[in-house]
Structures are given as structure tokens and as C-alpha cells.
Coordinates of C-alpha atoms in Angstrom, one line a residue:
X1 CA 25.3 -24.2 36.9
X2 CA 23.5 -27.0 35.2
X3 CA 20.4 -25.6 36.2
X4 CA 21.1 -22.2 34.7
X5 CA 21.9 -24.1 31.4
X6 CA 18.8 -26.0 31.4
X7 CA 16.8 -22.8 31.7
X8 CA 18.1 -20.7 29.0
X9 CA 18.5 -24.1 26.7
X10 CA 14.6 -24.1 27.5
X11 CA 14.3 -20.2 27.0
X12 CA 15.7 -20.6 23.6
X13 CA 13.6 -23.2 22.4
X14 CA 10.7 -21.5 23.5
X15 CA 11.9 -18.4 21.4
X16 CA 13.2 -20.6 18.5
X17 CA 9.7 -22.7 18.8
X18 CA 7.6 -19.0 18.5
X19 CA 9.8 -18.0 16.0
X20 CA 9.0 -21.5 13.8
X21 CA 5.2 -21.2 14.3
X22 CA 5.8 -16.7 13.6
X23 CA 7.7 -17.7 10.3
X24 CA 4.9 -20.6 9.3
X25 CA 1.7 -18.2 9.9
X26 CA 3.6 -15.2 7.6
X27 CA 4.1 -17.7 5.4
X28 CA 1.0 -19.1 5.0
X29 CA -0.9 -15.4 4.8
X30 CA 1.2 -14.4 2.4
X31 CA 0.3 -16.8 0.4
X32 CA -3.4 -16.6 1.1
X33 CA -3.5 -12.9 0.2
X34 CA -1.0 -13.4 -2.7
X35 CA -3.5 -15.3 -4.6
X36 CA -6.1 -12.7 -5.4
X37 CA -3.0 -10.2 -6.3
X38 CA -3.1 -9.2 -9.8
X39 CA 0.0 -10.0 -12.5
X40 CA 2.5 -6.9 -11.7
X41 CA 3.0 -6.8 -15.6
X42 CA -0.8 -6.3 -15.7
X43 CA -1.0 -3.3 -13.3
X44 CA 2.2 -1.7 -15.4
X45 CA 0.4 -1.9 -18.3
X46 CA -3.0 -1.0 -17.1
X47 CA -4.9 2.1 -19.0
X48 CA -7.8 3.2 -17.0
X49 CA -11.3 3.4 -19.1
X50 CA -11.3 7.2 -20.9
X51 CA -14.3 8.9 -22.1
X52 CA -14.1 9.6 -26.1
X53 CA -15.2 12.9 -27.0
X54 CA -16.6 13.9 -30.2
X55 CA -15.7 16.9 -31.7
X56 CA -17.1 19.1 -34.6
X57 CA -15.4 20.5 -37.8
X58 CA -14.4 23.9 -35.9
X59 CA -13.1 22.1 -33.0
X60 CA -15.9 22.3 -30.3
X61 CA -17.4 19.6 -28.7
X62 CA -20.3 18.0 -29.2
X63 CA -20.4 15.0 -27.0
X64 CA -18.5 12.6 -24.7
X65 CA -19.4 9.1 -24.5
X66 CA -18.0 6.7 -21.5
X67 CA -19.3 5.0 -18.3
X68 CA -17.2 7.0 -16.1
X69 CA -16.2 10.4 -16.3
X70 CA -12.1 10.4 -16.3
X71 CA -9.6 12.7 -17.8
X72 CA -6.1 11.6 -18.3
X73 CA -3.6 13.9 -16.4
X74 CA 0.0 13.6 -16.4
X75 CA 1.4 14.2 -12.5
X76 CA 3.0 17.1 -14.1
X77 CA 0.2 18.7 -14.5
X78 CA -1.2 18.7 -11.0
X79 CA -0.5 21.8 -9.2
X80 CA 2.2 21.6 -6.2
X81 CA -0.4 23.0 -3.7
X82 CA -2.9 20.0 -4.2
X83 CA 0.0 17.7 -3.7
X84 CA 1.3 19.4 -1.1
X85 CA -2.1 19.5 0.2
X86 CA -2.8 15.7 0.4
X87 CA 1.0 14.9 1.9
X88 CA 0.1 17.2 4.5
X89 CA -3.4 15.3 4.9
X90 CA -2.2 11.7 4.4
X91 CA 1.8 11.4 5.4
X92 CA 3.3 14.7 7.1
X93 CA 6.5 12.0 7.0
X94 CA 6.5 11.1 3.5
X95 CA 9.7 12.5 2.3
X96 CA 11.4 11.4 5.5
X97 CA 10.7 8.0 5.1
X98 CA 11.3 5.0 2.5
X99 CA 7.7 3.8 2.1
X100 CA 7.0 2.9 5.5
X101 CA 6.7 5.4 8.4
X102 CA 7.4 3.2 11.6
X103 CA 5.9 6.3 13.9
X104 CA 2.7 6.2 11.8
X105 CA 2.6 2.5 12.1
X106 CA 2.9 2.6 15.7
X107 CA 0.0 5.1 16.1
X108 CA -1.8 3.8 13.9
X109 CA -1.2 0.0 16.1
X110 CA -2.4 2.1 19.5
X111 CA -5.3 3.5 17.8
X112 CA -6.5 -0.1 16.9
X113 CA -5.6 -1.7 20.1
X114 CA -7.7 1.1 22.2
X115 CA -10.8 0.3 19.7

């Protein structure tokens, strides 16, 4: 009986010493990556770069000025197709799930392990 003891007392510390060292390596690479991360009251304020467009008297254009081509466009004003068309090209799952598909996460763990 004692020895039974002794090996599950050792089992546990095994699993509570792997579960230490798990928790202090998340830890730490959380806070390694979380350094570089950007303000989130930044990113909810950001406004991307938009070309300005000059226009004449009757309303036509005569020029646009920027360093990258962009247009603003509300999400309402994409069609359903072309959002359709990348859910069905990027997440098949995406209204099943809350953010995180654990059968995409799986495959996509199996693809890098046979790589």
C-alpha cells in the first residue's frame, strides 16, 4: 500500500512540476510577444492613409494624390458573395465557432508536425 502511495505522490509531482515549468514558459512568451503589441486604444482609433482627390467645378475629377491607392468602404457595402466567398476560402466553420475552431487547430497542428 505504501508503495502505491509513494508512486502516485511521485506521479503528481511530476505532473504538478510540468505544470509549474508549462505555466512559467506561457508566462514568459506572453510577455515577450506582448511587448511589440501596439496600445489597443491606438488600433480602435486607427484611420488607414486615404488618397485625396481633387475635383473640378462640375464635379469630375481631376486628380488623386496618396502613396497608396485605398478607398474607404463601409462592410456594408461589400457584397454578400465576396464575403461569402472568403468564409468559404478561409473558415468553412466560422459561424459555428466563437473565434477559435479547435478542428482547424488540430489540422492545422498535423500539417506542421508532418512538415
Amino acid at each position: 500500500m505504501r508503495f502505491v502511495l509513494r508512486f502516485f505522490g511521485f506521479l503528481f509531482s511530476i505532473g504538478a512540476m510540468l505544470f509549474v515549468i508549462g505555466a512559467a514558459a506561457l508566462g514568459y512568451f506572453y510577455w515577450q510577444y506582448s511587448k511589440d503589441l501596439p496600445d489597443h486604444a491606438a488600433l480602435a482609433n486607427y484611420e488607414p492613409p486615404v488618397m485625396t482627390r481633387v475635383h473640378a467645378g462640375d464635379g469630375s475629377l481631376l486628380a488623386e494624390y496618396a502613396r497608396e491607392r485605398r478607398l474607404y468602404l463601409p462592410i456594408q457595402a461589400v457584397p454578400k458573395q465576396v464575403i461569402a466567398a472568403f468564409l468559404s476560402a478561409e473558415d468553412k466553420n466560422f459561424y459555428k465557432h466563437s473565434g477559435i475552431d479547435p478542428e482547424g487547430v488540430v489540422r492545422a497542428a498535423v500539417t506542421n508536425f508532418r512538415s
